[in-house]
Short mmCIF file of C-alpha atoms and ligand atoms in Angstrom, two decimals:
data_model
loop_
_atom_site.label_atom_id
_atom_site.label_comp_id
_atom_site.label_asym_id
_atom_site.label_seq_id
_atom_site.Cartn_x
_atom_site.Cartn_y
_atom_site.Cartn_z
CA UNK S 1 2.19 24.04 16.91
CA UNK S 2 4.23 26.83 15.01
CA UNK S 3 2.49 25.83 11.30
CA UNK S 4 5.05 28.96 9.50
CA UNK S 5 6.71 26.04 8.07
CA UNK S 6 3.74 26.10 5.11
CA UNK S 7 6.10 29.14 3.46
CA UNK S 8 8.63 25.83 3.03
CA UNK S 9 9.18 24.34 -0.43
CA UNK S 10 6.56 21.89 -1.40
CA UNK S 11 6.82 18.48 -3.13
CA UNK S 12 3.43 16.85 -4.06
CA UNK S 13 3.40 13.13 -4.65
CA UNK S 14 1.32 11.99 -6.96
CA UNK S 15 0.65 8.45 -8.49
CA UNK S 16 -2.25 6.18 -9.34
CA UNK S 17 -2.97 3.96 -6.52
CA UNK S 18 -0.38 1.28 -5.31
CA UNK S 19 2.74 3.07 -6.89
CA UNK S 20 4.59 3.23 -3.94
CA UNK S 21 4.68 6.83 -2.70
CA UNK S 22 3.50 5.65 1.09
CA UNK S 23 6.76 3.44 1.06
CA UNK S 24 9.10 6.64 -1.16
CA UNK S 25 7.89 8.87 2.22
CA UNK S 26 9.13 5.93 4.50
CA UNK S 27 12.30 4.65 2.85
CA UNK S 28 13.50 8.68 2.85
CA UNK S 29 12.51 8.83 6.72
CA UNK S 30 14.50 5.24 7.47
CA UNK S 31 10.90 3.70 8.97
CA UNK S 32 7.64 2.70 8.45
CA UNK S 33 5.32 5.43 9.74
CA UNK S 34 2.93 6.21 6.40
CA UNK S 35 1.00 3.14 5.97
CA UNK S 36 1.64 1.37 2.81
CA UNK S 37 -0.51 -1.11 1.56
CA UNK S 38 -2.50 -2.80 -1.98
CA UNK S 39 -5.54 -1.08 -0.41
CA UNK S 40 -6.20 2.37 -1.67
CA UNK S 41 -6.21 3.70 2.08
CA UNK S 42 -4.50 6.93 2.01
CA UNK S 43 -7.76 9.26 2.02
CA UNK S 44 -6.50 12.68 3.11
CA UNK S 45 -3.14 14.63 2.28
CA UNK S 46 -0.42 14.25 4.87
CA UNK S 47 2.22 16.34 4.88
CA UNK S 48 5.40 15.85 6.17
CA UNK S 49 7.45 18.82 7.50
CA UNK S 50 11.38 17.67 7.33
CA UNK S 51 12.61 18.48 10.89
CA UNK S 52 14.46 17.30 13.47
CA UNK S 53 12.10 16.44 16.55
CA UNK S 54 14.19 13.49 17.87
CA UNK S 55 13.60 9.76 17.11
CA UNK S 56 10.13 9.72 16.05
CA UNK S 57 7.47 11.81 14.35
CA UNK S 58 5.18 14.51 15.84
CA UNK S 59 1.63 13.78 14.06
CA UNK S 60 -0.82 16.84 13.81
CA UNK S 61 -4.39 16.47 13.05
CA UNK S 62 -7.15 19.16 12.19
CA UNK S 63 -10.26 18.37 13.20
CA UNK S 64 -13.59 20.16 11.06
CA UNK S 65 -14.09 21.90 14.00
CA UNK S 66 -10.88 23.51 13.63
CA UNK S 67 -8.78 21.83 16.23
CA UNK S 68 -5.24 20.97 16.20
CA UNK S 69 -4.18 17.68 18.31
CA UNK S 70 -0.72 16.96 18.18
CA UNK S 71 0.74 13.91 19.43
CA UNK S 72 4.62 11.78 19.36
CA UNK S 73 3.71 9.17 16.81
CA UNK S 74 5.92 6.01 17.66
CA UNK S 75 3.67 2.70 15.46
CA UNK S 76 1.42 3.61 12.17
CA UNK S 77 -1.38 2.43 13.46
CA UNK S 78 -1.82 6.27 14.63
CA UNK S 79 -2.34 7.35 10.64
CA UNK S 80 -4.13 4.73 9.77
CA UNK S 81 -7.26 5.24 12.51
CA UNK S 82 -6.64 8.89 11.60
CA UNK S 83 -6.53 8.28 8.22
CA UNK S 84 -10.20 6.74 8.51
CA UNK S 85 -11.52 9.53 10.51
CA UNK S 86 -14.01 11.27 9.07
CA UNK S 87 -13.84 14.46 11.32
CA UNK S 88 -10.36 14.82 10.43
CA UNK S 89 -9.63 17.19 7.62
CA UNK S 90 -5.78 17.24 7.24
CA UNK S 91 -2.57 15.46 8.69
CA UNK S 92 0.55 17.17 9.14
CA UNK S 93 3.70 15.36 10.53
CA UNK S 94 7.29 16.99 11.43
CA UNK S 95 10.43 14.40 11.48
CA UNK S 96 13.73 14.24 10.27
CA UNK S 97 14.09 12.82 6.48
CA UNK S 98 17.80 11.02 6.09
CA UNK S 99 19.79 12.01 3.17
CA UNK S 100 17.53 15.50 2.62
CA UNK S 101 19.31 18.78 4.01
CA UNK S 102 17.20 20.98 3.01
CA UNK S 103 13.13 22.27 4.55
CA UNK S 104 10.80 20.82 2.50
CA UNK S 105 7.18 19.29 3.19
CA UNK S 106 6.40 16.38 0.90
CA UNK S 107 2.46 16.23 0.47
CA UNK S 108 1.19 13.05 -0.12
CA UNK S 109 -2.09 12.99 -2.17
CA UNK S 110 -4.30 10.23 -2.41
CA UNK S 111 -3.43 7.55 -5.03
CA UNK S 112 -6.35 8.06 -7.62
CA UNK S 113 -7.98 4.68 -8.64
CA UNK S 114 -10.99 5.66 -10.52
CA UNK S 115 -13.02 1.63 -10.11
CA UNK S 116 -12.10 1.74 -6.47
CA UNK S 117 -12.31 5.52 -5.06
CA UNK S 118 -13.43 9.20 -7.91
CA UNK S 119 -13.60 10.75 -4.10
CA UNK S 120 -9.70 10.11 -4.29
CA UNK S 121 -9.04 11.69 -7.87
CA UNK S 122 -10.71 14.86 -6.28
CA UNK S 123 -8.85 15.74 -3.24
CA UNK S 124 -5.52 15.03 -5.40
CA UNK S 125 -6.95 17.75 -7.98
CA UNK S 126 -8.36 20.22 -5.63
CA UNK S 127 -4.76 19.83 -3.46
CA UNK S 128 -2.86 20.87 -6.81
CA UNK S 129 -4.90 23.34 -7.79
CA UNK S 130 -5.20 24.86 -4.65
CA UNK S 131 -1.58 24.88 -3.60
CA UNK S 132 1.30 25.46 -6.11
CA UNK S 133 4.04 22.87 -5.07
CA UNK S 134 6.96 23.63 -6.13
CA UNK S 135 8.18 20.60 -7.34
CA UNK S 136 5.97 17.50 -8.57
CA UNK S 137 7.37 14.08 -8.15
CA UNK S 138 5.28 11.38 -10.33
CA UNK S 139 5.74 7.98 -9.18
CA UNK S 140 5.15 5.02 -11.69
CA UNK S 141 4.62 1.25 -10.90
CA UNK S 142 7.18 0.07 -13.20
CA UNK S 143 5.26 -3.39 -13.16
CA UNK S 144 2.26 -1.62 -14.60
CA UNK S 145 2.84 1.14 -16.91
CA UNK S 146 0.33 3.05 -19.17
CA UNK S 147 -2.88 2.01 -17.26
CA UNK S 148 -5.89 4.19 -17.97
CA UNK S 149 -5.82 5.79 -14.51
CA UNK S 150 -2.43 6.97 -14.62
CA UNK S 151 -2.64 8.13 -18.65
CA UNK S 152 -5.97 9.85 -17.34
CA UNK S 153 -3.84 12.06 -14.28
CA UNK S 154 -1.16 12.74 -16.70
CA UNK S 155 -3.50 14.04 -18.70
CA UNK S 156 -4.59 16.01 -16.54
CA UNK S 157 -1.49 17.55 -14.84
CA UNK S 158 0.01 18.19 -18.39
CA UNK S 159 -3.58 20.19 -18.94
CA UNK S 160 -4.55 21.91 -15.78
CA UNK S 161 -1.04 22.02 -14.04
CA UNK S 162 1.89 22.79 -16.57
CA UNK S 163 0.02 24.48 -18.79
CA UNK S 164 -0.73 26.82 -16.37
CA UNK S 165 1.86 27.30 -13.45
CA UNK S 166 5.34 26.89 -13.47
CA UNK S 167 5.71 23.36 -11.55
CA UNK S 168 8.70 21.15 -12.41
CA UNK S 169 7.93 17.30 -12.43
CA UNK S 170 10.22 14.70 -12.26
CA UNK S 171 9.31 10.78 -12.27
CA UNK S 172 10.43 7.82 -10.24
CA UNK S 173 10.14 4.64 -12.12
CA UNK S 174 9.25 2.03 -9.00
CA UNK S 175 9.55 -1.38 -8.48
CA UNK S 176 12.38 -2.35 -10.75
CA UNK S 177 13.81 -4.60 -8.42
CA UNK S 178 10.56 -7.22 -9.53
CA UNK S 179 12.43 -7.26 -12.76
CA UNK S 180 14.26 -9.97 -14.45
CA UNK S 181 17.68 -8.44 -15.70
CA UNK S 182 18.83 -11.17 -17.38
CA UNK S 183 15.60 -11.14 -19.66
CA UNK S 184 14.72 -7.58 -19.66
CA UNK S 185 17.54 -4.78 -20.23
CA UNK S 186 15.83 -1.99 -17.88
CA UNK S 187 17.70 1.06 -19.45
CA UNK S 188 15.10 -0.45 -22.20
CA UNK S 189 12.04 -0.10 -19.59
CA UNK S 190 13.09 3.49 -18.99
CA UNK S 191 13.59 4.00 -22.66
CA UNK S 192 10.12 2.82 -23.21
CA UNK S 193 8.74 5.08 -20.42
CA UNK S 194 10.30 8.15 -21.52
CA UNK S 195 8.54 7.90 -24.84
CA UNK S 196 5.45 6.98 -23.42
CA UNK S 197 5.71 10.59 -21.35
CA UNK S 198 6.57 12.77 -24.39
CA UNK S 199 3.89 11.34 -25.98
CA UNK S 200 1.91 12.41 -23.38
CA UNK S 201 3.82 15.91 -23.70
CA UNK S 202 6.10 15.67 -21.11
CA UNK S 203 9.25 17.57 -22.07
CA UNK S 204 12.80 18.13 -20.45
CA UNK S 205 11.67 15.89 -17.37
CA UNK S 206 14.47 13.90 -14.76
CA UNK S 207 13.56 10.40 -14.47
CA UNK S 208 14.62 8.21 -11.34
CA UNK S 209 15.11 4.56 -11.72
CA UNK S 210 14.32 3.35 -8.17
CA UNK S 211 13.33 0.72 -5.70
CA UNK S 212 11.60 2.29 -2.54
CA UNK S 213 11.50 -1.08 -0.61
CA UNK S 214 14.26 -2.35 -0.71
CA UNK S 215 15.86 1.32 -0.19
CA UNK S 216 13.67 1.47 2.85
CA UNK S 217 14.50 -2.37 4.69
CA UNK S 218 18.03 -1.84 4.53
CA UNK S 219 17.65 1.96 5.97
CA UNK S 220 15.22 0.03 8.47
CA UNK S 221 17.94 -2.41 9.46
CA UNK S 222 21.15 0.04 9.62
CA UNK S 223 19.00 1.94 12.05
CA UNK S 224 17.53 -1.58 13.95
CA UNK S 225 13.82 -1.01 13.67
CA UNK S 226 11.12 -3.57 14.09
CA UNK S 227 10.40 -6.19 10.74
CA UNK S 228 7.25 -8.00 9.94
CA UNK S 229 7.85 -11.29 9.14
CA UNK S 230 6.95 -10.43 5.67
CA UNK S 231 9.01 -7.52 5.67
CA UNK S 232 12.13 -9.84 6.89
CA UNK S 233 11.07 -12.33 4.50
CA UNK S 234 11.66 -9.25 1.70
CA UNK S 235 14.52 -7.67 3.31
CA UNK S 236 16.49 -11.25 2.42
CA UNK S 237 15.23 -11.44 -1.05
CA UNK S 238 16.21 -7.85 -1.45
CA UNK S 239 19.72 -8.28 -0.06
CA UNK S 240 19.99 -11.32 -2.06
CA UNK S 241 19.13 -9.12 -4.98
CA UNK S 242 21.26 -6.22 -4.36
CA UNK S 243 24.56 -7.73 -3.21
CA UNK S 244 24.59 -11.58 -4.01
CA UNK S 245 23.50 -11.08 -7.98
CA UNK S 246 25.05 -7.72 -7.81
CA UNK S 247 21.63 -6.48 -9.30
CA UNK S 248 21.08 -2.15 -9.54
CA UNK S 249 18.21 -0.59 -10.49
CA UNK S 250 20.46 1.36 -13.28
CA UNK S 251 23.38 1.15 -14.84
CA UNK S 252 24.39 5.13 -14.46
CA UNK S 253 24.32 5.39 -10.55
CA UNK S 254 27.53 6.62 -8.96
CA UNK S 255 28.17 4.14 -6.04
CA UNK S 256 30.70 5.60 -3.73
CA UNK S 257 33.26 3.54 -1.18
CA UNK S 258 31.65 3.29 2.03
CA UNK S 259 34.34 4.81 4.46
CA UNK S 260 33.58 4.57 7.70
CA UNK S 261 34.25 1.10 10.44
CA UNK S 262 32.64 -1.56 8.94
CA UNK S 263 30.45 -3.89 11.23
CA UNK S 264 28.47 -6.95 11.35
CA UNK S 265 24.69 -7.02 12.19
CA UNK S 266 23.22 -10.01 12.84
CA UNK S 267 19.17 -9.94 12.54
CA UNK S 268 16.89 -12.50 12.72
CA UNK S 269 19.57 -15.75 11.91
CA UNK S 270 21.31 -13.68 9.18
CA UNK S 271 24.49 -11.72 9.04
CA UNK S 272 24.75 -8.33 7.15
CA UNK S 273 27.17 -6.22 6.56
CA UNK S 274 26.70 -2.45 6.95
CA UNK S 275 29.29 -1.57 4.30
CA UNK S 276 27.11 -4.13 1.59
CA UNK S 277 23.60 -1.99 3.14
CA UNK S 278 25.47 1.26 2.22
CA UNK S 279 25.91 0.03 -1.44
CA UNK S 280 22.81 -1.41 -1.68
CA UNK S 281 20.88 1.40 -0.79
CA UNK S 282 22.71 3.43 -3.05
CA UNK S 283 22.43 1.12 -5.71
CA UNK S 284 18.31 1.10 -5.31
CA UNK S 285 18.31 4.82 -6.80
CA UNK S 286 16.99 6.86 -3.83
CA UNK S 287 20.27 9.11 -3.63
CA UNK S 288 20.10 9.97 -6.87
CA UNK S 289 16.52 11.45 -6.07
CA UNK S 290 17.40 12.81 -2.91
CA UNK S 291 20.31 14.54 -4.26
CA UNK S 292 17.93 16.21 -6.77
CA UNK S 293 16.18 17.16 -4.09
CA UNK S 294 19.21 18.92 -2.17
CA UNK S 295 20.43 20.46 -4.68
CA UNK S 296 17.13 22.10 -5.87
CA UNK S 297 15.88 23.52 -3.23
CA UNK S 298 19.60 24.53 -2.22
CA UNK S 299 19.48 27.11 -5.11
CA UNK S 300 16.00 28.43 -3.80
CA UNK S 301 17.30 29.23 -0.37
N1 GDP W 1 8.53 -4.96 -5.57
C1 GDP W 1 8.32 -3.76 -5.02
N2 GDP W 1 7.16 -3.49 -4.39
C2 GDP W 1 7.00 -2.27 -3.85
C3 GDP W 1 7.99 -1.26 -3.94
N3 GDP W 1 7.53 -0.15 -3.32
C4 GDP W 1 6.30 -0.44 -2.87
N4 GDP W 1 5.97 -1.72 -3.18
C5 GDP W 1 4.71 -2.42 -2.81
O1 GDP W 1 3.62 -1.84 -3.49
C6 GDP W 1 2.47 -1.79 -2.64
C7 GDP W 1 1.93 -0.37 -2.56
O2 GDP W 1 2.87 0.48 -1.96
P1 GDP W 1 2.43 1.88 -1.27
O3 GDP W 1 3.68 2.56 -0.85
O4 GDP W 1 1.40 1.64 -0.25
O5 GDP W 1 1.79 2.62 -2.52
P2 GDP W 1 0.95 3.98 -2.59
O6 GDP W 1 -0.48 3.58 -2.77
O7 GDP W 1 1.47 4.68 -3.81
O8 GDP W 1 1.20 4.76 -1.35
C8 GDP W 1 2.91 -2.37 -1.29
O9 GDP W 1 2.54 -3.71 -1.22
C9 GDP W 1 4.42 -2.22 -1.33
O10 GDP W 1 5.08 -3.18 -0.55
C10 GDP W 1 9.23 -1.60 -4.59
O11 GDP W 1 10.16 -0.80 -4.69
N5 GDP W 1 9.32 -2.86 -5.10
MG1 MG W 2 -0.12 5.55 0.07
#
């Protein structure tokens, strides 16, 4: 495979385990492909060309011994036997991201956990040391902020990353849809979190409020891809969320009029309707961040 598409604009992920970047990749691609779970599994970089190749991913690997096996990848079982693999050095994937216009690869790093994995903390150091990205995107667990692990990689981009290159970083602030809004004001949260990053000395950063799974079940069902149970059980509580209580992740989002022919899909016992999806995926915050994105990497080009 044609691998000139390294000269594209890169976007490292980075987070402390169990943030949610596996689920940020999947809910921009519309599917599950990157596994995503509360085990700290993602042991390699993979990096994911956006691309066109049809309905479902190409998945690359590179073998120590230099080889490059490239296969359609249609479940995620593929990444997560390759993920184990110890001959395999590096994971590259090429598909089609949604709502982003623009080339970019999006690197995932390992999520660094220093109890559970220091092998993890590494690779995610060495990756952006070794390779300027050109933009960082920092996602925090909104459910646990200001845990040694992530103050400690803060740290340490602020030391050994802005100090020294000229990265931008912006943050997503995850998993606000586990919060209570009629007990917590969440422009309050992000308050909170902002001044928790200057006093780390974060300056003149963008901050995304954001909810990557609900934004990624209601992409999942507007396209008709496969649910867990779990995942169904989630997609009703989300909906529920998002539409019935009228919940959004912040108060500032622009939600625009969904125009086209309105429809009804009925899954699993349940009727939704797409015009309520297309509001409540804009109202979990991705668009915001994928508009950053566009219009970013617009000006590069
Ligand atoms: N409530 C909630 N849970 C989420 C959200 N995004 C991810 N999670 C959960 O957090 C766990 C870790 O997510 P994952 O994407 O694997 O995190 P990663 O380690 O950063 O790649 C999984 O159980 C996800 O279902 C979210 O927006 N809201
Ligand atoms: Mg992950």
């Amino acid at each position: 495979m044609n691998l000139t598409w390294i000269k594209v604009p890169q976007i490292a992920l980075c987070a402390t385990m169990s943030a949610g970047k596996s689920t940020l990749i999947n809910a921009l691609l519309g599917n599950s492909y990157i596994p995503s779970s509360n085990f700290s599994c993602t042991a390699k970089i993979i990096s994911l060309l956006n691309y066109s190749v049809g309905d479902d991913l190409i998945a690359c690997k590179l073998t120590t011994d230099g080889k490059i096996t490239e296969i359609p990848m249609r479940s995620y079982k593929t990444l997560r036997d390759w993920n184990n693999d110890m001959e395999i050095s590096q994971i590259y994937l090429v598909g089609e991201l949604m709502n982003i216009f623009v080339p970019i690869v999006l690197n995932d790093t390992p999520g660094t956990n220093s109890a559970d994995n220091v092998e993890h903390i590494k690779i995610t150091q060495n990756f952006l040391k070794e390779y300027v990205s050109n933009l960082i995107i920092f996602v925090i667990n909104a459910e646990a902020i200001g845990t040694i692990d992530e103050k400690n990689l803060l740290i340490w981009l602020n030391a050994e990353i802005f100090e020294k290159y000229s990265v931008e970083i912006i943050f997503a602030v995850n998993k606000l849809d586990s919060f209570d809004s009629e007990r917590e004001d969440i422009s309050e949260v992000i308050s909170g979190i902002k001044k928790y990053l200057s006093e780390l000395g974060f300056q003149n950063f963008n901050i995304f409020p954001i909810s990557t799974e609900a934004a990624l079940l209601f992409r999942k069902l507007i396209k008709r891809k496969k649910f867990t149970r779990l995942e169904n059980i989630r997609l009703k509580f989300l909906y529920d969320r998002f539409i019935e209580d009228d919940f959004q992740v912040s108060k500032d989002l622009k939600i625009l009029p969904f125009t086209g022919e309105d429809e009804i899909i009925s899954f699993r016992d349940e009727n939704y309707k797409i015009s309520d999806l297309y509001k409540a995926i804009q109202k979990t915050g991705i668009c915001e961040l994928e508009n950053f994105i566009n219009n970013k990497f617009r000006e590069v080009r």
